[in-house]
PDB file of C-alpha atoms and ligand atoms in Angstrom:
ATOM      1  CA  MET A   1       0.238 130.667 -85.524  1.00  0.00           C
ATOM      2  CA  PHE A   2       3.052 132.870 -84.428  1.00  0.00           C
ATOM      3  CA  GLY A   3       4.403 134.632 -87.664  1.00  0.00           C
ATOM      4  CA  GLY A   4       7.686 132.864 -87.465  1.00  0.00           C
ATOM      5  CA  VAL A   5       9.860 130.555 -85.400  1.00  0.00           C
ATOM      6  CA  VAL A   6       9.698 130.631 -81.547  1.00  0.00           C
ATOM      7  CA  PRO A   7      12.847 129.645 -80.144  1.00  0.00           C
ATOM      8  CA  GLU A   8      12.016 128.280 -77.269  1.00  0.00           C
ATOM      9  CA  ILE A   9       8.931 126.219 -78.974  1.00  0.00           C
ATOM     10  CA  ALA A  10      11.759 124.936 -81.506  1.00  0.00           C
ATOM     11  CA  SER A  11      14.085 123.623 -79.071  1.00  0.00           C
ATOM     12  CA  ARG A  12      11.131 121.933 -77.129  1.00  0.00           C
ATOM     13  CA  GLU A  13      10.048 120.283 -80.425  1.00  0.00           C
ATOM     14  CA  HIS A  14      13.821 119.577 -81.202  1.00  0.00           C
ATOM     15  CA  GLU A  15      13.917 117.496 -77.912  1.00  0.00           C
ATOM     16  CA  LYS A  16      10.511 115.780 -78.469  1.00  0.00           C
ATOM     17  CA  TRP A  17      11.076 114.463 -81.779  1.00  0.00           C
ATOM     18  CA  LEU A  18      14.917 113.913 -82.590  1.00  0.00           C
ATOM     19  CA  SER A  19      15.080 110.497 -81.424  1.00  0.00           C
ATOM     20  CA  LEU A  20      11.944 109.412 -83.371  1.00  0.00           C
ATOM     21  CA  VAL A  21      13.394 111.134 -86.315  1.00  0.00           C
ATOM     22  CA  VAL A  22      16.744 109.477 -86.371  1.00  0.00           C
ATOM     23  CA  LYS A  23      14.952 106.160 -85.523  1.00  0.00           C
ATOM     24  CA  ASN A  24      12.701 106.482 -88.728  1.00  0.00           C
ATOM     25  CA  ALA A  25      15.484 107.651 -90.966  1.00  0.00           C
ATOM     26  CA  LEU A  26      17.116 104.524 -90.074  1.00  0.00           C
ATOM     27  CA  SER A  27      14.272 102.126 -90.821  1.00  0.00           C
ATOM     28  CA  GLU A  28      13.237 104.082 -93.911  1.00  0.00           C
ATOM     29  CA  SER A  29      16.623 104.072 -95.384  1.00  0.00           C
ATOM     30  CA  GLY A  30      17.457 100.109 -94.487  1.00  0.00           C
ATOM     31  CA  VAL A  31      20.681 101.332 -92.759  1.00  0.00           C
ATOM     32  CA  SER A  32      21.260  99.495 -89.376  1.00  0.00           C
ATOM     33  CA  MET A  33      23.340 101.644 -86.735  1.00  0.00           C
ATOM     34  CA  ASN A  34      26.454  99.400 -87.189  1.00  0.00           C
ATOM     35  CA  GLU A  35      26.729 100.471 -90.721  1.00  0.00           C
ATOM     36  CA  LEU A  36      27.225 104.004 -89.915  1.00  0.00           C
ATOM     37  CA  ASP A  37      30.626 105.747 -90.824  1.00  0.00           C
ATOM     38  CA  GLY A  38      29.875 108.688 -88.796  1.00  0.00           C
ATOM     39  CA  VAL A  39      27.169 111.358 -87.439  1.00  0.00           C
ATOM     40  CA  ALA A  40      26.807 114.494 -89.166  1.00  0.00           C
ATOM     41  CA  VAL A  41      25.299 117.448 -87.165  1.00  0.00           C
ATOM     42  CA  THR A  42      24.507 121.148 -87.673  1.00  0.00           C
ATOM     43  CA  ARG A  43      26.755 123.174 -85.339  1.00  0.00           C
ATOM     44  CA  GLY A  44      25.526 126.692 -86.620  1.00  0.00           C
ATOM     45  CA  PRO A  45      24.477 129.230 -87.790  1.00  0.00           C
ATOM     46  CA  GLY A  46      20.951 128.727 -86.223  1.00  0.00           C
ATOM     47  CA  LEU A  47      19.136 129.276 -83.026  1.00  0.00           C
ATOM     48  CA  MET A  48      20.993 128.052 -80.029  1.00  0.00           C
ATOM     49  CA  GLY A  49      18.303 125.881 -78.387  1.00  0.00           C
ATOM     50  CA  ALA A  50      17.926 123.769 -81.347  1.00  0.00           C
ATOM     51  CA  LEU A  51      21.569 123.711 -82.300  1.00  0.00           C
ATOM     52  CA  LEU A  52      22.461 122.443 -78.820  1.00  0.00           C
ATOM     53  CA  THR A  53      19.706 119.781 -78.619  1.00  0.00           C
ATOM     54  CA  GLY A  54      20.976 118.196 -82.007  1.00  0.00           C
ATOM     55  CA  VAL A  55      24.944 118.566 -80.979  1.00  0.00           C
ATOM     56  CA  SER A  56      24.238 117.087 -77.883  1.00  0.00           C
ATOM     57  CA  PHE A  57      22.331 114.137 -79.255  1.00  0.00           C
ATOM     58  CA  ALA A  58      24.826 113.420 -81.945  1.00  0.00           C
ATOM     59  CA  MET A  59      27.973 113.501 -79.591  1.00  0.00           C
ATOM     60  CA  GLY A  60      26.224 110.906 -77.585  1.00  0.00           C
ATOM     61  CA  PHE A  61      24.857 108.901 -80.568  1.00  0.00           C
ATOM     62  CA  SER A  62      28.327 108.755 -81.966  1.00  0.00           C
ATOM     63  CA  GLN A  63      30.297 108.098 -79.028  1.00  0.00           C
ATOM     64  CA  GLY A  64      27.945 105.038 -78.009  1.00  0.00           C
ATOM     65  CA  LEU A  65      28.693 103.712 -81.520  1.00  0.00           C
ATOM     66  CA  SER A  66      32.459 104.764 -81.400  1.00  0.00           C
ATOM     67  CA  ILE A  67      32.133 106.713 -84.860  1.00  0.00           C
ATOM     68  CA  PRO A  68      33.333 110.186 -85.562  1.00  0.00           C
ATOM     69  CA  CYS A  69      30.807 113.069 -85.118  1.00  0.00           C
ATOM     70  CA  ILE A  70      31.020 115.798 -87.782  1.00  0.00           C
ATOM     71  CA  GLY A  71      29.759 119.183 -87.173  1.00  0.00           C
ATOM     72  CA  ILE A  72      28.698 121.082 -90.068  1.00  0.00           C
ATOM     73  CA  ASN A  73      28.164 124.733 -90.853  1.00  0.00           C
ATOM     74  CA  HIS A  74      24.679 124.627 -92.518  1.00  0.00           C
ATOM     75  CA  ILE A  75      25.461 127.678 -94.688  1.00  0.00           C
ATOM     76  CA  GLU A  76      28.303 125.670 -96.292  1.00  0.00           C
ATOM     77  CA  ALA A  77      26.037 122.655 -96.514  1.00  0.00           C
ATOM     78  CA  HIS A  78      23.577 124.829 -98.634  1.00  0.00           C
ATOM     79  CA  ILE A  79      26.183 125.465-101.212  1.00  0.00           C
ATOM     80  CA  PHE A  80      27.462 121.776-101.437  1.00  0.00           C
ATOM     81  CA  SER A  81      23.569 120.573-101.760  1.00  0.00           C
ATOM     82  CA  ASN A  82      24.204 121.039-105.430  1.00  0.00           C
ATOM     83  CA  PHE A  83      26.774 118.242-105.489  1.00  0.00           C
ATOM     84  CA  ILE A  84      23.861 115.739-104.785  1.00  0.00           C
ATOM     85  CA  ASP A  85      22.101 116.376-107.966  1.00  0.00           C
ATOM     86  CA  TYR A  86      25.287 117.334-110.219  1.00  0.00           C
ATOM     87  CA  PRO A  87      28.148 115.267-108.954  1.00  0.00           C
ATOM     88  CA  GLU A  88      29.940 116.182-112.190  1.00  0.00           C
ATOM     89  CA  LEU A  89      30.186 119.939-110.773  1.00  0.00           C
ATOM     90  CA  LYS A  90      33.710 121.330-111.091  1.00  0.00           C
ATOM     91  CA  TYR A  91      35.520 123.829-109.122  1.00  0.00           C
ATOM     92  CA  PRO A  92      35.497 126.765-109.265  1.00  0.00           C
ATOM     93  CA  PHE A  93      32.193 128.016-109.127  1.00  0.00           C
ATOM     94  CA  ILE A  94      30.011 130.779-107.743  1.00  0.00           C
ATOM     95  CA  CYS A  95      27.272 130.302-105.554  1.00  0.00           C
ATOM     96  CA  LEU A  96      24.483 132.752-104.689  1.00  0.00           C
ATOM     97  CA  LEU A  97      23.524 131.832-101.442  1.00  0.00           C
ATOM     98  CA  VAL A  98      19.699 132.983-100.486  1.00  0.00           C
ATOM     99  CA  SER A  99      18.281 131.690 -97.301  1.00  0.00           C
ATOM    100  CA  GLY A 100      16.270 133.297 -94.122  1.00  0.00           C
ATOM    101  CA  GLY A 101      19.351 134.772 -92.568  1.00  0.00           C
ATOM    102  CA  HIS A 102      22.036 135.077 -95.570  1.00  0.00           C
ATOM    103  CA  THR A 103      22.312 136.517 -98.862  1.00  0.00           C
ATOM    104  CA  GLN A 104      26.018 136.146 -99.946  1.00  0.00           C
ATOM    105  CA  ILE A 105      27.707 135.414-103.156  1.00  0.00           C
ATOM    106  CA  TRP A 106      30.766 133.198-102.931  1.00  0.00           C
ATOM    107  CA  LEU A 107      33.574 132.179-105.110  1.00  0.00           C
ATOM    108  CA  VAL A 108      33.980 128.291-104.444  1.00  0.00           C
ATOM    109  CA  ASN A 109      37.494 127.124-104.923  1.00  0.00           C
ATOM    110  CA  ALA A 110      37.505 124.103-103.218  1.00  0.00           C
ATOM    111  CA  LEU A 111      36.053 122.029-100.329  1.00  0.00           C
ATOM    112  CA  GLY A 112      37.011 124.437 -97.488  1.00  0.00           C
ATOM    113  CA  ASN A 113      38.599 127.221 -99.728  1.00  0.00           C
ATOM    114  CA  TYR A 114      35.831 129.942-100.267  1.00  0.00           C
ATOM    115  CA  GLU A 115      36.046 133.711-101.049  1.00  0.00           C
ATOM    116  CA  LEU A 116      33.344 135.749-100.076  1.00  0.00           C
ATOM    117  CA  LEU A 117      32.521 138.369-103.018  1.00  0.00           C
ATOM    118  CA  GLY A 118      29.680 140.307-101.391  1.00  0.00           C
ATOM    119  CA  GLU A 119      26.607 140.050 -98.992  1.00  0.00           C
ATOM    120  CA  THR A 120      23.799 142.174 -97.673  1.00  0.00           C
ATOM    121  CA  ARG A 121      24.177 144.805 -95.572  1.00  0.00           C
ATOM    122  CA  ASP A 122      20.978 144.354 -93.781  1.00  0.00           C
ATOM    123  CA  ASP A 123      18.142 141.668 -94.354  1.00  0.00           C
ATOM    124  CA  ALA A 124      18.494 138.341 -96.381  1.00  0.00           C
ATOM    125  CA  ALA A 125      16.397 137.742 -99.148  1.00  0.00           C
ATOM    126  CA  GLY A 126      14.232 135.237 -97.314  1.00  0.00           C
ATOM    127  CA  GLU A 127      13.837 137.561 -94.553  1.00  0.00           C
ATOM    128  CA  ALA A 128      12.773 140.201 -97.300  1.00  0.00           C
ATOM    129  CA  PHE A 129       9.922 137.446 -98.425  1.00  0.00           C
ATOM    130  CA  ASP A 130       9.050 136.541 -94.828  1.00  0.00           C
ATOM    131  CA  LYS A 131       8.811 140.439 -93.646  1.00  0.00           C
ATOM    132  CA  GLY A 132       6.863 141.213 -97.016  1.00  0.00           C
ATOM    133  CA  ALA A 133       4.127 138.213 -96.575  1.00  0.00           C
ATOM    134  CA  ARG A 134       3.636 139.368 -93.081  1.00  0.00           C
ATOM    135  CA  ILE A 135       2.640 143.051 -93.981  1.00  0.00           C
ATOM    136  CA  LEU A 136       0.500 141.546 -96.847  1.00  0.00           C
ATOM    137  CA  GLY A 137      -0.879 139.286 -94.038  1.00  0.00           C
ATOM    138  CA  LEU A 138       0.127 136.079 -96.429  1.00  0.00           C
ATOM    139  CA  GLY A 139       1.373 134.054 -93.377  1.00  0.00           C
ATOM    140  CA  TYR A 140       4.773 132.094 -92.714  1.00  0.00           C
ATOM    141  CA  PRO A 141       6.844 131.388 -94.181  1.00  0.00           C
ATOM    142  CA  GLY A 142       6.545 134.108 -96.784  1.00  0.00           C
ATOM    143  CA  GLY A 143       8.609 132.963 -99.623  1.00  0.00           C
ATOM    144  CA  PRO A 144       6.345 129.948-100.998  1.00  0.00           C
ATOM    145  CA  ALA A 145       3.162 132.320 -99.855  1.00  0.00           C
ATOM    146  CA  ILE A 146       4.593 135.305-102.007  1.00  0.00           C
ATOM    147  CA  GLU A 147       5.405 132.978-104.968  1.00  0.00           C
ATOM    148  CA  LYS A 148       1.810 131.397-104.941  1.00  0.00           C
ATOM    149  CA  ILE A 149      -0.295 134.514-104.946  1.00  0.00           C
ATOM    150  CA  SER A 150       2.044 136.136-107.466  1.00  0.00           C
ATOM    151  CA  ARG A 151       1.348 133.635-110.239  1.00  0.00           C
ATOM    152  CA  ASN A 152      -1.558 135.549-111.286  1.00  0.00           C
ATOM    153  CA  GLY A 153      -0.177 139.030-110.699  1.00  0.00           C
ATOM    154  CA  ASP A 154       1.501 141.707-112.915  1.00  0.00           C
ATOM    155  CA  GLU A 155       4.921 141.806-111.761  1.00  0.00           C
ATOM    156  CA  ASP A 156       5.354 145.321-113.479  1.00  0.00           C
ATOM    157  CA  ALA A 157       2.650 146.752-111.676  1.00  0.00           C
ATOM    158  CA  ILE A 158       4.244 148.582-108.926  1.00  0.00           C
ATOM    159  CA  ALA A 159       8.064 150.013-109.043  1.00  0.00           C
ATOM    160  CA  PHE A 160       9.539 149.000-105.868  1.00  0.00           C
ATOM    161  CA  PRO A 161      13.143 150.121-105.132  1.00  0.00           C
ATOM    162  CA  GLN A 162      15.926 147.562-106.183  1.00  0.00           C
ATOM    163  CA  ALA A 163      18.724 148.626-104.070  1.00  0.00           C
ATOM    164  CA  PHE A 164      22.343 148.820-105.448  1.00  0.00           C
ATOM    165  CA  ILE A 165      20.900 147.340-108.904  1.00  0.00           C
ATOM    166  CA  LYS A 166      22.934 149.966-110.950  1.00  0.00           C
ATOM    167  CA  LYS A 167      25.859 150.264-108.656  1.00  0.00           C
ATOM    168  CA  GLU A 168      28.959 148.238-109.404  1.00  0.00           C
ATOM    169  CA  GLY A 169      30.043 145.893-106.381  1.00  0.00           C
ATOM    170  CA  ILE A 170      28.585 143.092-105.201  1.00  0.00           C
ATOM    171  CA  GLU A 171      26.485 144.203-102.063  1.00  0.00           C
ATOM    172  CA  PHE A 172      22.543 143.988-101.371  1.00  0.00           C
ATOM    173  CA  SER A 173      19.994 145.883 -98.946  1.00  0.00           C
ATOM    174  CA  PHE A 174      16.766 144.895 -98.692  1.00  0.00           C
ATOM    175  CA  SER A 175      15.349 146.948 -95.578  1.00  0.00           C
ATOM    176  CA  GLY A 176      14.228 150.033 -97.711  1.00  0.00           C
ATOM    177  CA  LEU A 177      12.027 147.512 -99.858  1.00  0.00           C
ATOM    178  CA  LYS A 178      10.418 146.208 -96.832  1.00  0.00           C
ATOM    179  CA  THR A 179       9.624 149.883 -95.812  1.00  0.00           C
ATOM    180  CA  SER A 180       8.654 150.697 -99.030  1.00  0.00           C
ATOM    181  CA  LEU A 181       6.051 148.039 -99.171  1.00  0.00           C
ATOM    182  CA  LEU A 182       4.712 148.922 -95.586  1.00  0.00           C
ATOM    183  CA  ASN A 183       4.467 152.761 -96.865  1.00  0.00           C
ATOM    184  CA  TYR A 184       2.610 151.412-100.245  1.00  0.00           C
ATOM    185  CA  VAL A 185       0.313 149.228 -98.075  1.00  0.00           C
ATOM    186  CA  SER A 186      -0.225 152.189 -95.241  1.00  0.00           C
ATOM    187  CA  LYS A 187      -1.113 154.514 -98.176  1.00  0.00           C
ATOM    188  CA  GLN A 188      -3.295 152.203-100.011  1.00  0.00           C
ATOM    189  CA  GLY A 189      -5.378 150.946 -97.495  1.00  0.00           C
ATOM    190  CA  LYS A 190      -6.426 147.408 -96.521  1.00  0.00           C
ATOM    191  CA  GLU A 191      -9.319 147.253 -99.169  1.00  0.00           C
ATOM    192  CA  ARG A 192      -7.391 148.220-102.435  1.00  0.00           C
ATOM    193  CA  VAL A 193      -4.230 146.396-101.240  1.00  0.00           C
ATOM    194  CA  ASN A 194      -6.501 143.277-100.946  1.00  0.00           C
ATOM    195  CA  SER A 195      -8.255 143.776-104.371  1.00  0.00           C
ATOM    196  CA  ARG A 196      -4.771 143.801-106.101  1.00  0.00           C
ATOM    197  CA  ILE A 197      -2.736 141.806-103.737  1.00  0.00           C
ATOM    198  CA  SER A 198      -1.397 139.417-106.639  1.00  0.00           C
ATOM    199  CA  ASP A 199       0.168 142.419-108.403  1.00  0.00           C
ATOM    200  CA  ILE A 200       1.603 144.000-105.206  1.00  0.00           C
ATOM    201  CA  ALA A 201       3.260 140.427-104.174  1.00  0.00           C
ATOM    202  CA  ALA A 202       4.499 139.948-107.906  1.00  0.00           C
ATOM    203  CA  SER A 203       6.095 143.240-108.421  1.00  0.00           C
ATOM    204  CA  TYR A 204       7.603 142.745-104.607  1.00  0.00           C
ATOM    205  CA  GLN A 205       8.774 139.429-105.454  1.00  0.00           C
ATOM    206  CA  LYS A 206      10.268 141.156-108.834  1.00  0.00           C
ATOM    207  CA  ALA A 207      12.360 143.564-106.947  1.00  0.00           C
ATOM    208  CA  ILE A 208      14.312 140.943-104.867  1.00  0.00           C
ATOM    209  CA  ILE A 209      14.800 138.457-107.982  1.00  0.00           C
ATOM    210  CA  ASN A 210      16.141 141.260-110.454  1.00  0.00           C
ATOM    211  CA  VAL A 211      18.645 142.453-107.887  1.00  0.00           C
ATOM    212  CA  LEU A 212      19.667 138.918-106.992  1.00  0.00           C
ATOM    213  CA  ILE A 213      20.304 137.905-110.575  1.00  0.00           C
ATOM    214  CA  SER A 214      21.962 141.353-111.645  1.00  0.00           C
ATOM    215  CA  LYS A 215      24.428 140.788-108.657  1.00  0.00           C
ATOM    216  CA  LEU A 216      25.208 137.228-109.784  1.00  0.00           C
ATOM    217  CA  LYS A 217      25.967 138.464-113.304  1.00  0.00           C
ATOM    218  CA  GLN A 218      28.117 141.116-111.751  1.00  0.00           C
ATOM    219  CA  ALA A 219      29.923 138.159-109.973  1.00  0.00           C
ATOM    220  CA  ILE A 220      30.224 136.238-113.137  1.00  0.00           C
ATOM    221  CA  ASP A 221      31.573 139.354-115.060  1.00  0.00           C
ATOM    222  CA  LEU A 222      34.213 140.198-112.075  1.00  0.00           C
ATOM    223  CA  THR A 223      35.566 136.324-111.723  1.00  0.00           C
ATOM    224  CA  GLY A 224      35.391 135.075-115.151  1.00  0.00           C
ATOM    225  CA  VAL A 225      33.912 131.989-113.624  1.00  0.00           C
ATOM    226  CA  LYS A 226      31.309 130.402-115.821  1.00  0.00           C
ATOM    227  CA  ILE A 227      29.454 128.020-113.702  1.00  0.00           C
ATOM    228  CA  SER A 228      27.102 129.034-110.990  1.00  0.00           C
ATOM    229  CA  VAL A 229      24.809 127.534-108.418  1.00  0.00           C
ATOM    230  CA  ILE A 230      21.899 128.926-106.512  1.00  0.00           C
ATOM    231  CA  ALA A 231      21.523 127.586-102.995  1.00  0.00           C
ATOM    232  CA  GLY A 232      19.163 127.961 -99.648  1.00  0.00           C
ATOM    233  CA  GLY A 233      15.767 128.382 -99.014  1.00  0.00           C
ATOM    234  CA  VAL A 234      14.990 131.285-101.989  1.00  0.00           C
ATOM    235  CA  ALA A 235      16.475 129.121-104.490  1.00  0.00           C
ATOM    236  CA  ALA A 236      13.198 127.027-104.355  1.00  0.00           C
ATOM    237  CA  ASN A 237      11.402 130.196-105.945  1.00  0.00           C
ATOM    238  CA  LYS A 238      10.317 129.161-109.407  1.00  0.00           C
ATOM    239  CA  ARG A 239      10.095 132.876-110.688  1.00  0.00           C
ATOM    240  CA  LEU A 240      13.876 133.247-109.570  1.00  0.00           C
ATOM    241  CA  ARG A 241      14.559 130.010-111.537  1.00  0.00           C
ATOM    242  CA  GLU A 242      12.868 131.043-114.776  1.00  0.00           C
ATOM    243  CA  PHE A 243      14.553 134.554-114.602  1.00  0.00           C
ATOM    244  CA  ALA A 244      18.228 133.256-113.869  1.00  0.00           C
ATOM    245  CA  LYS A 245      17.876 130.816-116.763  1.00  0.00           C
ATOM    246  CA  LYS A 246      16.542 133.578-119.094  1.00  0.00           C
ATOM    247  CA  GLU A 247      18.752 136.419-118.028  1.00  0.00           C
ATOM    248  CA  LEU A 248      21.891 134.465-117.701  1.00  0.00           C
ATOM    249  CA  SER A 249      21.197 131.901-120.903  1.00  0.00           C
ATOM    250  CA  ASN A 250      24.773 132.053-121.766  1.00  0.00           C
ATOM    251  CA  PHE A 251      26.486 130.817-118.594  1.00  0.00           C
ATOM    252  CA  HIS A 252      26.034 127.355-116.742  1.00  0.00           C
ATOM    253  CA  ILE A 253      23.371 128.057-114.102  1.00  0.00           C
ATOM    254  CA  LEU A 254      22.453 125.001-111.257  1.00  0.00           C
ATOM    255  CA  PHE A 255      19.856 124.606-108.894  1.00  0.00           C
ATOM    256  CA  PRO A 256      19.307 121.983-106.136  1.00  0.00           C
ATOM    257  CA  ASP A 257      16.356 119.956-106.373  1.00  0.00           C
ATOM    258  CA  LEU A 258      13.342 121.865-104.591  1.00  0.00           C
ATOM    259  CA  SER A 259      13.753 119.483-101.475  1.00  0.00           C
ATOM    260  CA  LEU A 260      17.298 120.254-101.093  1.00  0.00           C
ATOM    261  CA  CYS A 261      16.751 124.041-101.103  1.00  0.00           C
ATOM    262  CA  THR A 262      15.378 124.756 -97.694  1.00  0.00           C
ATOM    263  CA  ASP A 263      16.994 123.207 -94.680  1.00  0.00           C
ATOM    264  CA  ASN A 264      17.476 119.694 -94.935  1.00  0.00           C
ATOM    265  CA  ALA A 265      19.429 117.045 -93.355  1.00  0.00           C
ATOM    266  CA  ALA A 266      20.417 115.313 -96.743  1.00  0.00           C
ATOM    267  CA  MET A 267      22.734 118.251 -97.443  1.00  0.00           C
ATOM    268  CA  ILE A 268      24.119 118.050 -93.898  1.00  0.00           C
ATOM    269  CA  ALA A 269      25.067 114.358 -94.124  1.00  0.00           C
ATOM    270  CA  PHE A 270      26.627 114.848 -97.543  1.00  0.00           C
ATOM    271  CA  LEU A 271      28.955 117.629 -96.568  1.00  0.00           C
ATOM    272  CA  ALA A 272      29.958 115.614 -93.461  1.00  0.00           C
ATOM    273  CA  GLU A 273      30.699 112.498 -95.843  1.00  0.00           C
ATOM    274  CA  GLU A 274      32.874 114.947 -97.825  1.00  0.00           C
ATOM    275  CA  TYR A 275      34.769 115.907 -95.092  1.00  0.00           C
ATOM    276  CA  LEU A 276      34.910 112.462 -93.455  1.00  0.00           C
ATOM    277  CA  ARG A 277      36.677 111.422 -96.892  1.00  0.00           C
ATOM    278  CA  GLU A 278      39.404 114.016 -95.983  1.00  0.00           C
ATOM    279  CA  ASN A 279      39.843 112.675 -92.732  1.00  0.00           C
ATOM    280  CA  THR A 280      38.560 115.688 -90.838  1.00  0.00           C
ATOM    281  CA  ALA A 281      36.294 114.698 -88.284  1.00  0.00           C
ATOM    282  CA  SER A 282      35.710 117.146 -85.350  1.00  0.00           C
ATOM    283  CA  PRO A 283      37.151 117.122 -81.964  1.00  0.00           C
ATOM    284  CA  ILE A 284      35.350 115.072 -79.313  1.00  0.00           C
ATOM    285  CA  TYR A 285      33.619 117.925 -77.561  1.00  0.00           C
ATOM    286  CA  LEU A 286      31.871 119.750 -80.202  1.00  0.00           C
ATOM    287  CA  ASP A 287      30.099 123.336 -79.595  1.00  0.00           C
ATOM    288  CA  ALA A 288      26.953 124.810 -81.226  1.00  0.00           C
ATOM    289  CA  VAL A 289      27.805 127.945 -82.587  1.00  0.00           C
ATOM    290  CA  PRO A 290      24.591 130.262 -83.130  1.00  0.00           C
ATOM    291  CA  ASN A 291      26.409 132.920 -85.257  1.00  0.00           C
ATOM    292  CA  LEU A 292      28.857 130.481 -86.999  1.00  0.00           C
ATOM    293  CA  ARG A 293      30.476 132.391 -89.784  1.00  0.00           C
ATOM    294  CA  LEU A 294      31.760 130.580 -93.002  1.00  0.00           C
ATOM    295  CA  VAL A 295      35.279 131.687 -93.781  1.00  0.00           C
ATOM    296  CA  GLY A 296      37.313 131.158 -96.823  1.00  0.00           C
TER     297      GLY A 296
HETATM  298  O1  KG4 B 301      17.605 128.005 -96.105  1.00  0.00           O
HETATM  299  P1  KG4 B 301      16.375 128.146 -95.365  1.00  0.00           P
HETATM  300  O2  KG4 B 301      15.324 126.953 -95.325  1.00  0.00           O
HETATM  301  O3  KG4 B 301      16.498 128.470 -93.949  1.00  0.00           O
HETATM  302  C1  KG4 B 301      17.765 129.443 -93.456  1.00  0.00           C
HETATM  303  O4  KG4 B 301      18.831 129.004 -93.215  1.00  0.00           O
HETATM  304  O5  KG4 B 301      17.370 130.498 -93.091  1.00  0.00           O
HETATM  305  O6  KG4 B 301      15.740 129.133 -95.807  1.00  0.00           O
HETATM  306  C2  KG4 B 301      14.415 129.625 -95.455  1.00  0.00           C
HETATM  307  C3  KG4 B 301      13.771 131.010 -96.238  1.00  0.00           C
HETATM  308  C4  KG4 B 301      12.570 131.595 -95.682  1.00  0.00           C
HETATM  309  O7  KG4 B 301      12.846 132.935 -95.446  1.00  0.00           O
HETATM  310  C5  KG4 B 301      11.649 131.266 -96.644  1.00  0.00           C
HETATM  311  O8  KG4 B 301      10.361 132.244 -96.829  1.00  0.00           O
HETATM  312  C6  KG4 B 301      12.542 131.444 -97.996  1.00  0.00           C
HETATM  313  O9  KG4 B 301      13.745 130.457 -97.589  1.00  0.00           O
HETATM  314  N1  KG4 B 301      11.709 130.265 -99.054  1.00  0.00           N
HETATM  315  C7  KG4 B 301      11.344 130.978 -99.970  1.00  0.00           C
HETATM  316  C8  KG4 B 301      10.770 129.979-100.813  1.00  0.00           C
HETATM  317  N2  KG4 B 301      10.834 128.856-100.348  1.00  0.00           N
HETATM  318  C9  KG4 B 301      11.362 129.055 -98.987  1.00  0.00           C
HETATM  319  N3  KG4 B 301      11.565 132.333-100.802  1.00  0.00           N
HETATM  320  C10 KG4 B 301      11.060 132.278-101.923  1.00  0.00           C
HETATM  321  N4  KG4 B 301      10.262 131.582-102.572  1.00  0.00           N
HETATM  322  C11 KG4 B 301      10.167 130.389-102.151  1.00  0.00           C
HETATM  323  N5  KG4 B 301       9.573 129.198-102.974  1.00  0.00           N
HETATM  324 ZN1   ZN B 302      19.468 127.274 -94.369  1.00  0.00          ZN
END
């Protein structure tokens, strides 16, 4: 156990398993290579080694089959993952994007037409879950671990800071929350912390969720856009889903299926198909971009 993803190991594992994964995907789906219209691959953001392995493989694979290769921004794919379950979703909509590396609110006007309404100044929400879980000794990934142990906890037991919650404007900050948990744990000591770990985890989770939903509400008020989607790994959190439905009951809020929240190939293929339909395949030499930004 390393308490996170080790870049060097991740790229070696990608190299080791990639062709087998592709082979299995083809045989399980019953689609032959000749039936493929294109090959979709994540260009970024992500870890350089893993991205390069994927991009090189996809370029070789698509050139061998003489079909286009479509490089995808994986953050954009998170936003579009909602169309897989809700093909009737209409523009414009707001997307609260909450993953391990990003916490952003987007106004999505059309494919390729996005406005960033606000984002985190420091840690992402998923990162706050991961760091919190590490402090509490709950393992990695932190989100599911905190969610699980919080189920029996009192989420109002401890008042952790909720940065910017009362402030106008869409921005987030989660690094103070993590520090506050660290201070709490070192003040209370291991034994007392372990005896009420569910309460601590539930209160920490609530602090994250409260801020996310209150900023989503602000974005809805600011834009007047009534449809919102929540996407990215943290969108798998059931307490977040319940809370969003309760607090924003007057609005239309959608979540992807749980299997489509954390990083997955289906959302990458789905978005590539949208671009392919618009005839916007990537140039022949595709690059991997670890810090790729989504722009409007
Ligand atoms: O989108 P994702 O799979 O990868 C990135 O693009 O970062 O998101 C991963 C993040 C991790 O920080 C993980 O702890 C968080 O999503 N996550 C969750 C849950 N499942 C995954 N956070 C809260 N509750 C969950 N159930
Ligand atoms: Zn992701």
